[in-house]
Coordinates of C-alpha atoms in Angstrom, one line a residue:
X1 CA 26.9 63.6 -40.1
X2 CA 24.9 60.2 -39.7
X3 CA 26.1 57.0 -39.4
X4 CA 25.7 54.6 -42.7
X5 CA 25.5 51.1 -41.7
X6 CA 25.6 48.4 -44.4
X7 CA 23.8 45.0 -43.7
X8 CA 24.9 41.8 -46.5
X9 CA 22.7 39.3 -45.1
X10 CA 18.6 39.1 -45.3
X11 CA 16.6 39.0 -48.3
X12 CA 14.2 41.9 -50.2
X13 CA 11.1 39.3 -51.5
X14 CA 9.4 41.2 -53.9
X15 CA 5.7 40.6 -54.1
X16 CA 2.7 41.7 -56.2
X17 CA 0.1 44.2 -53.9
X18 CA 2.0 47.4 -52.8
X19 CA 0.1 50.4 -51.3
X20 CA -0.5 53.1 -54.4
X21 CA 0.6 56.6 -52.7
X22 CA -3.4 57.3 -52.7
X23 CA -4.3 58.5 -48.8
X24 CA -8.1 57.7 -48.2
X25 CA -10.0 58.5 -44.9
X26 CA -11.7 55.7 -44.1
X27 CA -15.2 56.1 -42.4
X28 CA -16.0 54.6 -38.7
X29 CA -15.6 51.3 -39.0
X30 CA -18.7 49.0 -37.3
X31 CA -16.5 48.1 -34.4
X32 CA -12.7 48.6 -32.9
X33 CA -11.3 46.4 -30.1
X34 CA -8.3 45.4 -27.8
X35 CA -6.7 42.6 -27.9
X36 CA -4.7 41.8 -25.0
X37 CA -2.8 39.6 -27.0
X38 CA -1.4 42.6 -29.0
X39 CA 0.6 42.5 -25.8
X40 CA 2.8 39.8 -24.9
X41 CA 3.1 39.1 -21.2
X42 CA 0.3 40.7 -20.0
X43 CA -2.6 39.5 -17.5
X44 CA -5.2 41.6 -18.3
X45 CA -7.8 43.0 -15.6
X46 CA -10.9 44.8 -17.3
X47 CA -12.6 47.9 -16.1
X48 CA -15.7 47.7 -18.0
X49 CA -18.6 45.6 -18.9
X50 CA -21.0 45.3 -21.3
X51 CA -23.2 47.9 -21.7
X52 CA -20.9 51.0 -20.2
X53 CA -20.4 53.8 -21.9
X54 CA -16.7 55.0 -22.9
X55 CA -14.8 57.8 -24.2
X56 CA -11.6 58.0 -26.5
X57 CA -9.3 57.7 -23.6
X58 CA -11.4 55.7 -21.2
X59 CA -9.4 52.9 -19.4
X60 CA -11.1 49.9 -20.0
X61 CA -8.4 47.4 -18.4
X62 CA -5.1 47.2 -16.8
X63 CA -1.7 45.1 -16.3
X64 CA -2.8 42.9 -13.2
X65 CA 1.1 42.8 -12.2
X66 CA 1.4 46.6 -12.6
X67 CA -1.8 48.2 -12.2
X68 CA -0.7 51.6 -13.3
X69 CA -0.3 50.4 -17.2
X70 CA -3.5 50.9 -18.3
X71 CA -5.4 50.3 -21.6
X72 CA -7.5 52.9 -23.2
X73 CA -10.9 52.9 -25.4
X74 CA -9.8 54.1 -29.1
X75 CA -13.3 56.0 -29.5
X76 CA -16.2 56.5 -27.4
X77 CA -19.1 54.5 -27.7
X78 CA -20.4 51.4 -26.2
X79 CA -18.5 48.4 -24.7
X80 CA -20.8 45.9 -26.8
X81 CA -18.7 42.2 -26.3
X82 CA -16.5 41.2 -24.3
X83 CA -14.6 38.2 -26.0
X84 CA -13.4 35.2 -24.4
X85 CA -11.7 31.5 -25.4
X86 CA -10.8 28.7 -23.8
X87 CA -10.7 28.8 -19.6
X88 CA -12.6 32.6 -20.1
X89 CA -8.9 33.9 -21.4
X90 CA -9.7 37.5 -22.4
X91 CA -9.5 37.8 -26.7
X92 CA -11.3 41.4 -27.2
X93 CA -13.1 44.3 -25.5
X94 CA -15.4 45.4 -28.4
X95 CA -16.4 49.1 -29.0
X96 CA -19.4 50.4 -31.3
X97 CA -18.4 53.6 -31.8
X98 CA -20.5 57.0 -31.4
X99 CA -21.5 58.8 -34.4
X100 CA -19.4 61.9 -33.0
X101 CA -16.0 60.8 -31.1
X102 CA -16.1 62.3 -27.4
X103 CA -12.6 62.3 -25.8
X104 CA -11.2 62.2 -21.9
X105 CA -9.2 65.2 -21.2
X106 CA -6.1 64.7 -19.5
X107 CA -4.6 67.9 -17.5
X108 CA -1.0 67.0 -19.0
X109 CA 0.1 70.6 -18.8
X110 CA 3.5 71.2 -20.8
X111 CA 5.4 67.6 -21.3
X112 CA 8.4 69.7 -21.8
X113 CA 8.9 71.2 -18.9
X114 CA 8.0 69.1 -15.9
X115 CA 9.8 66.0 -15.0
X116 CA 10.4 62.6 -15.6
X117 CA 8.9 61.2 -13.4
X118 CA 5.7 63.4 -13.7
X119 CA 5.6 62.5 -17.7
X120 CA 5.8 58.5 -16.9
X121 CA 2.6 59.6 -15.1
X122 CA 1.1 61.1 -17.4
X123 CA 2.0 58.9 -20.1
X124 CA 0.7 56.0 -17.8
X125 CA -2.5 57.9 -16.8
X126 CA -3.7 58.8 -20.7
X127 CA -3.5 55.0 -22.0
X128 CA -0.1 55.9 -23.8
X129 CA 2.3 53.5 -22.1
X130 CA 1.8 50.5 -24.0
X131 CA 3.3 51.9 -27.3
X132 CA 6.5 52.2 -25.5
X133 CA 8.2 48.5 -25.4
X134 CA 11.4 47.6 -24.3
X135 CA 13.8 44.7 -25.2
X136 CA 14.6 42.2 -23.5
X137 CA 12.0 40.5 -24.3
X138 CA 9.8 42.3 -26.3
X139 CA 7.1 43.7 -23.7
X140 CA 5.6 47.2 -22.6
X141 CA 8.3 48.5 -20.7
X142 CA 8.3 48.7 -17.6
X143 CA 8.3 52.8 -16.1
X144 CA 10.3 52.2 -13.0
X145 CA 13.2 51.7 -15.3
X146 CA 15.6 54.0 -17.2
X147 CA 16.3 53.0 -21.0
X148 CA 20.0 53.3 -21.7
X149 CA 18.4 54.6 -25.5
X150 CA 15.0 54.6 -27.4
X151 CA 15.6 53.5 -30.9
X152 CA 12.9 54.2 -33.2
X153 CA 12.9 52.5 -37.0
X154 CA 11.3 55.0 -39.7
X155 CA 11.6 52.2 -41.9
X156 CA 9.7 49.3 -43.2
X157 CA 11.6 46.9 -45.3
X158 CA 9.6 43.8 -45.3
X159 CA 7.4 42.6 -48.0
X160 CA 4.6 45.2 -49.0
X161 CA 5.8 47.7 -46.4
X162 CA 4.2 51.0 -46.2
X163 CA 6.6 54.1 -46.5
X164 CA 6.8 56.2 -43.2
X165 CA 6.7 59.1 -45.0
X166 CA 3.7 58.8 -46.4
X167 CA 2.4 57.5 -42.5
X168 CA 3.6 60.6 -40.8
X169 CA 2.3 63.2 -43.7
X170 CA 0.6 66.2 -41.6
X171 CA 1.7 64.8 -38.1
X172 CA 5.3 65.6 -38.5
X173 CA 4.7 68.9 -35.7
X174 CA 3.2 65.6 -33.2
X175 CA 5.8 63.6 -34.6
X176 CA 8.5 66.2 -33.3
X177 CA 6.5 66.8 -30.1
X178 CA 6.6 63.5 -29.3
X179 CA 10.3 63.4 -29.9
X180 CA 11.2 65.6 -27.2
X181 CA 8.9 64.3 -24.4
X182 CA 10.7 60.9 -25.2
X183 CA 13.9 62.6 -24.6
X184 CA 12.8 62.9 -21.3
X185 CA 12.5 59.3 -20.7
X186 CA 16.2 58.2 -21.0
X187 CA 19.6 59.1 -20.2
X188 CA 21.5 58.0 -23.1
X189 CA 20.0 59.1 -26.8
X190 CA 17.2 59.0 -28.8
X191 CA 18.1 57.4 -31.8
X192 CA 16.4 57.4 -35.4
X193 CA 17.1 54.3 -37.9
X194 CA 16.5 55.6 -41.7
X195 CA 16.9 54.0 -44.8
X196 CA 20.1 54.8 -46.6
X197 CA 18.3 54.3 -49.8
X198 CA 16.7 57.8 -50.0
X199 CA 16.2 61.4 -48.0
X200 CA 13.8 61.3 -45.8
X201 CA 12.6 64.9 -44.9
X202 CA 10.2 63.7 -42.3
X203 CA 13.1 62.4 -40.2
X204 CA 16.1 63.8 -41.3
X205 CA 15.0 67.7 -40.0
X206 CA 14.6 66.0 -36.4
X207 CA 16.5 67.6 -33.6
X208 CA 18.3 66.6 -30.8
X209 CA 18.8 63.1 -31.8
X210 CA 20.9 60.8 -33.4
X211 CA 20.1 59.5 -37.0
X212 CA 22.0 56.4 -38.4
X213 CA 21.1 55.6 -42.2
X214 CA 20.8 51.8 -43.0
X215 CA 21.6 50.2 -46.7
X216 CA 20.9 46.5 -47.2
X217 CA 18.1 44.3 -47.8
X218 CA 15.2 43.1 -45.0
X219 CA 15.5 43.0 -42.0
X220 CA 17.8 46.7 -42.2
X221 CA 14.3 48.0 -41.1
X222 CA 13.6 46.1 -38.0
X223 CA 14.4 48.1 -35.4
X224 CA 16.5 44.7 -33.5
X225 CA 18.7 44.9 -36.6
X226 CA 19.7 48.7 -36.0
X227 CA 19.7 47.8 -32.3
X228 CA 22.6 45.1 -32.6
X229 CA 24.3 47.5 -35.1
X230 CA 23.8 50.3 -33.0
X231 CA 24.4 49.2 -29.1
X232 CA 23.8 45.6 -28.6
X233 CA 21.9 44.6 -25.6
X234 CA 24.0 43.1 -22.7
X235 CA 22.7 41.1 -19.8
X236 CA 21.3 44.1 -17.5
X237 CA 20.7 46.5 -19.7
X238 CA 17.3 47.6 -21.2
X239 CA 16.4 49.3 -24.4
X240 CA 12.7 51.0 -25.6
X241 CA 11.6 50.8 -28.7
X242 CA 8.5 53.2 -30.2
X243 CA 6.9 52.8 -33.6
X244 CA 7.0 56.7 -35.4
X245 CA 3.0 56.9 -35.8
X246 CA 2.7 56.2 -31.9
X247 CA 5.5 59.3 -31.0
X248 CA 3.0 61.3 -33.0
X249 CA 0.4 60.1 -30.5
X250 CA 2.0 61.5 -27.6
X251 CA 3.2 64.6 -29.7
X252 CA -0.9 64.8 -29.7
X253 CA -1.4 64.1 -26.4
X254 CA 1.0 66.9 -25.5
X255 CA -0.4 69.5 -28.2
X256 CA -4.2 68.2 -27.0
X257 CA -4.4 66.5 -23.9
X258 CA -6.4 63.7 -25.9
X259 CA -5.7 60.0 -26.4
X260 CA -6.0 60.6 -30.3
X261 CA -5.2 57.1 -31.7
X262 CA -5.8 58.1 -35.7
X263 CA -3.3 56.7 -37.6
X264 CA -2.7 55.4 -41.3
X265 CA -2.5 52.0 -42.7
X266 CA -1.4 50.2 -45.8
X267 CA -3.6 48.0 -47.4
X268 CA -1.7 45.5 -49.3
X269 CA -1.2 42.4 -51.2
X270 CA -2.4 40.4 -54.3
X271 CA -5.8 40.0 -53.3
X272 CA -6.8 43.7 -52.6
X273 CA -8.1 45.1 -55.9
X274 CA -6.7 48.8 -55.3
X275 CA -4.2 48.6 -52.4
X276 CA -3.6 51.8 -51.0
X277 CA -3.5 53.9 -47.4
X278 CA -6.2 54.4 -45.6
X279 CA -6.6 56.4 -42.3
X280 CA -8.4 54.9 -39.7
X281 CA -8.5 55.0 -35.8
X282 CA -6.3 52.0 -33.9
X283 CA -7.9 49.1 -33.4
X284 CA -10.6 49.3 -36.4
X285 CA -12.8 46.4 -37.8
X286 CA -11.6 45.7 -41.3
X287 CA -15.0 44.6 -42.0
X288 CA -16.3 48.1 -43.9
X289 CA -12.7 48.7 -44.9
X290 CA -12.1 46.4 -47.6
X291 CA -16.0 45.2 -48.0
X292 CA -16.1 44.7 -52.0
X293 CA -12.4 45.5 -52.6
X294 CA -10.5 41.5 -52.3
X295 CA -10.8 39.7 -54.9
X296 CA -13.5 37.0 -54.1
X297 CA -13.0 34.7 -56.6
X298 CA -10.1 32.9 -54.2
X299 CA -9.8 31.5 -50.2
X300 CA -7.5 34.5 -48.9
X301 CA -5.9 35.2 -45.9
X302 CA -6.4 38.6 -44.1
X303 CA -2.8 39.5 -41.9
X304 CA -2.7 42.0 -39.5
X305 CA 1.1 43.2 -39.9
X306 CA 4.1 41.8 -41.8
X307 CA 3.3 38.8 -44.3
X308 CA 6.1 37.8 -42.6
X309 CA 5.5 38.1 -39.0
X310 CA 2.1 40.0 -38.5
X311 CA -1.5 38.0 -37.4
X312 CA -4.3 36.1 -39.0
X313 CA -7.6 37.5 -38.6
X314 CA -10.4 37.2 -40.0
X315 CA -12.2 39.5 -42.7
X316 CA -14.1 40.7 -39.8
X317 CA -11.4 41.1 -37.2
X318 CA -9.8 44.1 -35.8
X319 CA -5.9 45.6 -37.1
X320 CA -3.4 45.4 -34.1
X321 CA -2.1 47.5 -31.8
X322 CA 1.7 48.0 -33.0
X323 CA 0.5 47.3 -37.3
X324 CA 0.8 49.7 -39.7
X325 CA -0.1 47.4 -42.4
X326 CA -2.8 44.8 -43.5
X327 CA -2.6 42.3 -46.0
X328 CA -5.0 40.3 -48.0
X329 CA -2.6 37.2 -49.6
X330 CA -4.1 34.1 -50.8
X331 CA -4.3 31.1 -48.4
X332 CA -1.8 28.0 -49.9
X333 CA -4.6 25.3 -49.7
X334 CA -3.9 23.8 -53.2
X335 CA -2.1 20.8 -53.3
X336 CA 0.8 21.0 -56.6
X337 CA 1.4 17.9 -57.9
X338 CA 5.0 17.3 -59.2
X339 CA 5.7 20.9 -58.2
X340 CA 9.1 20.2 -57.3
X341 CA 9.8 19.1 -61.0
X342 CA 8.2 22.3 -62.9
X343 CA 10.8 25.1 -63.8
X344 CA 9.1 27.2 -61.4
X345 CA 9.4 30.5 -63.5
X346 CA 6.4 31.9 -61.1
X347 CA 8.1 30.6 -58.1
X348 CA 9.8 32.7 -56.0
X349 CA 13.0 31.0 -54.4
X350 CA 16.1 32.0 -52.4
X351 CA 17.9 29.1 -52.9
X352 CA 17.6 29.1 -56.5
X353 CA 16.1 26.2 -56.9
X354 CA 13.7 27.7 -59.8
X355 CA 14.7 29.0 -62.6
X356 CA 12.6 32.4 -61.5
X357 CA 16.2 33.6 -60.0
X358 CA 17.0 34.7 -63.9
X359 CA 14.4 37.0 -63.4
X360 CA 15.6 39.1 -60.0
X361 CA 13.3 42.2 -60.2
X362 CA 9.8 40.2 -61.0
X363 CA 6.9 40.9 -58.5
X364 CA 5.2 37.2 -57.2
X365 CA 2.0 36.3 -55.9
X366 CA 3.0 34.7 -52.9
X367 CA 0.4 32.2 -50.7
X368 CA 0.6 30.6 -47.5
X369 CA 1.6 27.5 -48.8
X370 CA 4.5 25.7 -46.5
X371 CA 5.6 23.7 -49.3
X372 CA 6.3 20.6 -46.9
X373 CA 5.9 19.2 -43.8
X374 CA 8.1 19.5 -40.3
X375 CA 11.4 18.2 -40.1
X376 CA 14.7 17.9 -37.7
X377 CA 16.7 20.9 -38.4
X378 CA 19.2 20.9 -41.8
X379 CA 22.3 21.7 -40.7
X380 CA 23.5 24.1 -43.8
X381 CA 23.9 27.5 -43.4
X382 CA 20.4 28.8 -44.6
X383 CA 19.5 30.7 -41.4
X384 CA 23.3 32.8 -41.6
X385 CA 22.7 34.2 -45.2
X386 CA 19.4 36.2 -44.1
X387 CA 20.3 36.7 -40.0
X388 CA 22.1 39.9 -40.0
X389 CA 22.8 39.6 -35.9
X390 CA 26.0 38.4 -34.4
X391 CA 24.3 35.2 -33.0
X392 CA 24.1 31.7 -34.0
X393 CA 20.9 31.2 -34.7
X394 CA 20.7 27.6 -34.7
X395 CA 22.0 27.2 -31.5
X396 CA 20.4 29.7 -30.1
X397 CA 17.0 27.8 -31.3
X398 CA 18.6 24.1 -29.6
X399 CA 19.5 26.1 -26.5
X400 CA 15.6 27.7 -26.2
X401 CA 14.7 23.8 -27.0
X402 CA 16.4 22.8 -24.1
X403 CA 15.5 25.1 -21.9
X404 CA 19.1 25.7 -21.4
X405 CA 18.9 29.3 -19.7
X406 CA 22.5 29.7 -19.5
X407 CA 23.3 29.1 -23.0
X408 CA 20.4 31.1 -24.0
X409 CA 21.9 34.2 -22.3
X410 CA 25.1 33.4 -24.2
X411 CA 23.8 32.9 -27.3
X412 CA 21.9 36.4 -27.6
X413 CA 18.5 35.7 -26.2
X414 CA 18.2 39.5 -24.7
X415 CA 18.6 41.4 -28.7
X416 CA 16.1 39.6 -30.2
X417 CA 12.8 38.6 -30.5
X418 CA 10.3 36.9 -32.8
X419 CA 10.5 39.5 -36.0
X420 CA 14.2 39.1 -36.2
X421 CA 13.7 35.2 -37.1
X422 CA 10.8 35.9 -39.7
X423 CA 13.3 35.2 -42.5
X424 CA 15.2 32.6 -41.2
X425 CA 11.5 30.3 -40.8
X426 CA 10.7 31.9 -44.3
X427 CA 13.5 30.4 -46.1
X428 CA 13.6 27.4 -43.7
X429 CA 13.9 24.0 -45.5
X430 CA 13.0 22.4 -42.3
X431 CA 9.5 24.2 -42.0
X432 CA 9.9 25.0 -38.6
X433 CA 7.5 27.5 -37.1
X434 CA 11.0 29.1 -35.2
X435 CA 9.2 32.5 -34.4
X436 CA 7.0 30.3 -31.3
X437 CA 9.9 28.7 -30.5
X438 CA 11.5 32.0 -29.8
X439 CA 8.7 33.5 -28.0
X440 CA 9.0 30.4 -26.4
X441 CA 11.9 31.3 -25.1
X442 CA 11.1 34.7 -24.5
X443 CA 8.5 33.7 -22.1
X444 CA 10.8 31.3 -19.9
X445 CA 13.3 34.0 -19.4
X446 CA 10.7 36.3 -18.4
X447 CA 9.5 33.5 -15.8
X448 CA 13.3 32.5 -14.8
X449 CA 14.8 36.6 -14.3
X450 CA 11.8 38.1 -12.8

């Protein structure tokens, strides 16, 4: 029988733009890329240059402080730009793709039968490493460690969220695959996080593992909230974390000995004319994607990932690494006089400060717009109503502030990282941009404990 774990504090914002159950394959886009900063903490070290010739599979860089991670081409092609800012830091590895996808093949024999150590290999080897990360911290993990659990989330409840089931429709045999060659990885279990709400068949017929069902509004679905529910992080220990669409990779990788990086997207938000799910290969241009389908009558914002948390790009970028979803919302550059003094009955608001709270299941177009400027912290108790963790979360912030790396420790610094404070800066009356200052944080521990 699963476990049913009820969370009471977040927040479900209900916007206009979700994803139709309409599955289109989306043609090669112009371009894909990788973006080291997809991946936080690493010092990138490229193989190629511009001009080589690449496979699907083909390393194209590595970690300089462990040189067996390595980063693989999404498709073959040609390595057309290499992308750099300020003091020539590395922002993309461009790839025009070939008109028929050529693949590496990796002798990976059976996954299930050889051992640990040989599958860390091989995992390393094919360019699948970097989809396992591990907390603390929030980073690729690191293979000469032993999880004490991987904890996958088959859930999205932020705003817009695309449903897993409808991400892992014809890959649930690589989705199972993948399941077991994870088992190899750790000692303890692998565990599965599934929404309470409904069955999911995808999930719920896995084997060998253990599934805990999660009621409650966002963040139940970020996979640091079923972490702290499940078996909080202590100082010393080290969890992984996988995102389900990437266990299917390696379930593919096993069934093909291919680095076969398809996977589907949501295309969401206010701005998209018919949002829906696309399936593309990782680290697509959106540029063909969504050509003629955003509404162009407005400034919008593209996002790579959660409204909440995800990336600006730009309507030519590239979607992430780890994002399942992208999200077209428009930009908040309009200036509301008086706003403060309308009813607000298009306004979303947690603290009720419109009268839209007497309409509770009413869809908003939401924008960027901050609504203010920065201020000291409020001392209230905004940030406890929608922080489901056992951590104080403004002390937490003073203590990264400080650079107090005692009281970081004490206060929780190892469970979380900067997803699980999305909702505390959305509903911050301060306007504090808290998710940098956690990363913030991150960072100096990284540098202080390593």
């Amino acid at each position: 029988m699963s476990n049913v774990y009820k969370i009471t504090k977040g927040l479900d914002i209900r916007m206009v733009g979700k994803a139709e159950t309409v599955v289109t394959k989306a043609p090669l886009a112009v371009a894909y890329a990788i973006k080291p900063a997809d991946f936080q903490g690493l010092v990138p070290k490229l193989l190629v240059k511009v001009g080589d010739k690449v496979k699907a599979g083909t390393a194209v860089m590595f970690d300089k402080y462990n040189h067996n991670i390595v980063f693989a081409s999404p498709v073959s092609g040609e390595v057309t730009a290499i992308n750099r800012g300020e003091r020539r830091l590395l922002l993309e590895v461009v790839i025009t793709p070939d008109a028929e996808q050529q693949y590496e093949s990796f002798e990976v024999g059976d996954l299930l039968s050889i051992t640990r150590e040989q599958v860390v290999e091989k995992l390393l080897v094919s360019g699948c490493w970097p989809f396992i990360k591990q907390r603390p911290y929030g980073i690729i993990a690191n293979p000469n460690t032993t999880p004490k659990g991987i904890f996958i989330s088959c859930f999205d409840s932020s705003p817009l969220a695309p449903d897993y089931d409808i991400l892992l429709r014809g890959e649930e045999e690589h989705f199972y695959k993948g399941i077991e060659v994870l088992k190899k990885l750790t000692d303890g279990k692998v565990h599965l996080g599934v929404n309470a709400k409904y069955s999911s068949p995808v999930f719920e017929k896995c084997t060998g593992v253990e599934i805990n069902k999660f009621q409650g509004p966002h963040p139940a679905g970020n996979v640091g909230t079923q972490i702290s529910r499940i078996s909080p992080i202590n100082k010393g220990e080290i969890v992984w974390t996988i995102d389900p669409q990437h266990v299917a990779a390696i379930g593919r990788l096993a069934a093909t000995g291919r680095y076969d990086v398809q996977k589907t997207v949501a295309a969401v938000g206010s701005e998209v004319k018919k949002p829906r799910y696309y399936k593309v290969i990782q680290g697509a241009s959106i540029k063909n994607l969504l050509e003629g389908g955003v509404s162009s009558d407005k400034n919008v914002r593209f996002v790579s990932g959660s409204v909440l948390s995800g990336t600006k790009i730009s309507s030519e970028g590239f979607i992430g690494f780890y994002d399942n979803m992208l999200a077209v919302i428009p930009e908040g550059d309009q200036y509301e006089f008086f706003g403060w003094a309308l009813p607000g009955l298009d306004k979303f608001s947690f603290s009720k400060s419109f009268l839209s709270w007497l309409t509770p299941s009413k869809e908003y177009v939401l924008n960027t717009n901050y609504h203010g400027g920065e201020r000291a912290f409020v001392m209230s108790d905004v940030y406890g109503k929608v922080f489901p963790f056992d951590i104080y979360p403004v002390y937490l912030l003073k203590a990264i502030l400080a650079e107090d790396i005692d009281a970081m420790e004490k206060l929780g610094i190892y469970e979380v990282v900067e997803e699980d404070f999305a909702l505390c800066e959305f509903v911050d009356p301060s306007k504090i941009e808290i998710q940098a200052i956690v990363r913030k944080g991150l960072n100096l521990m990284i540098k202080e404990m390593n």
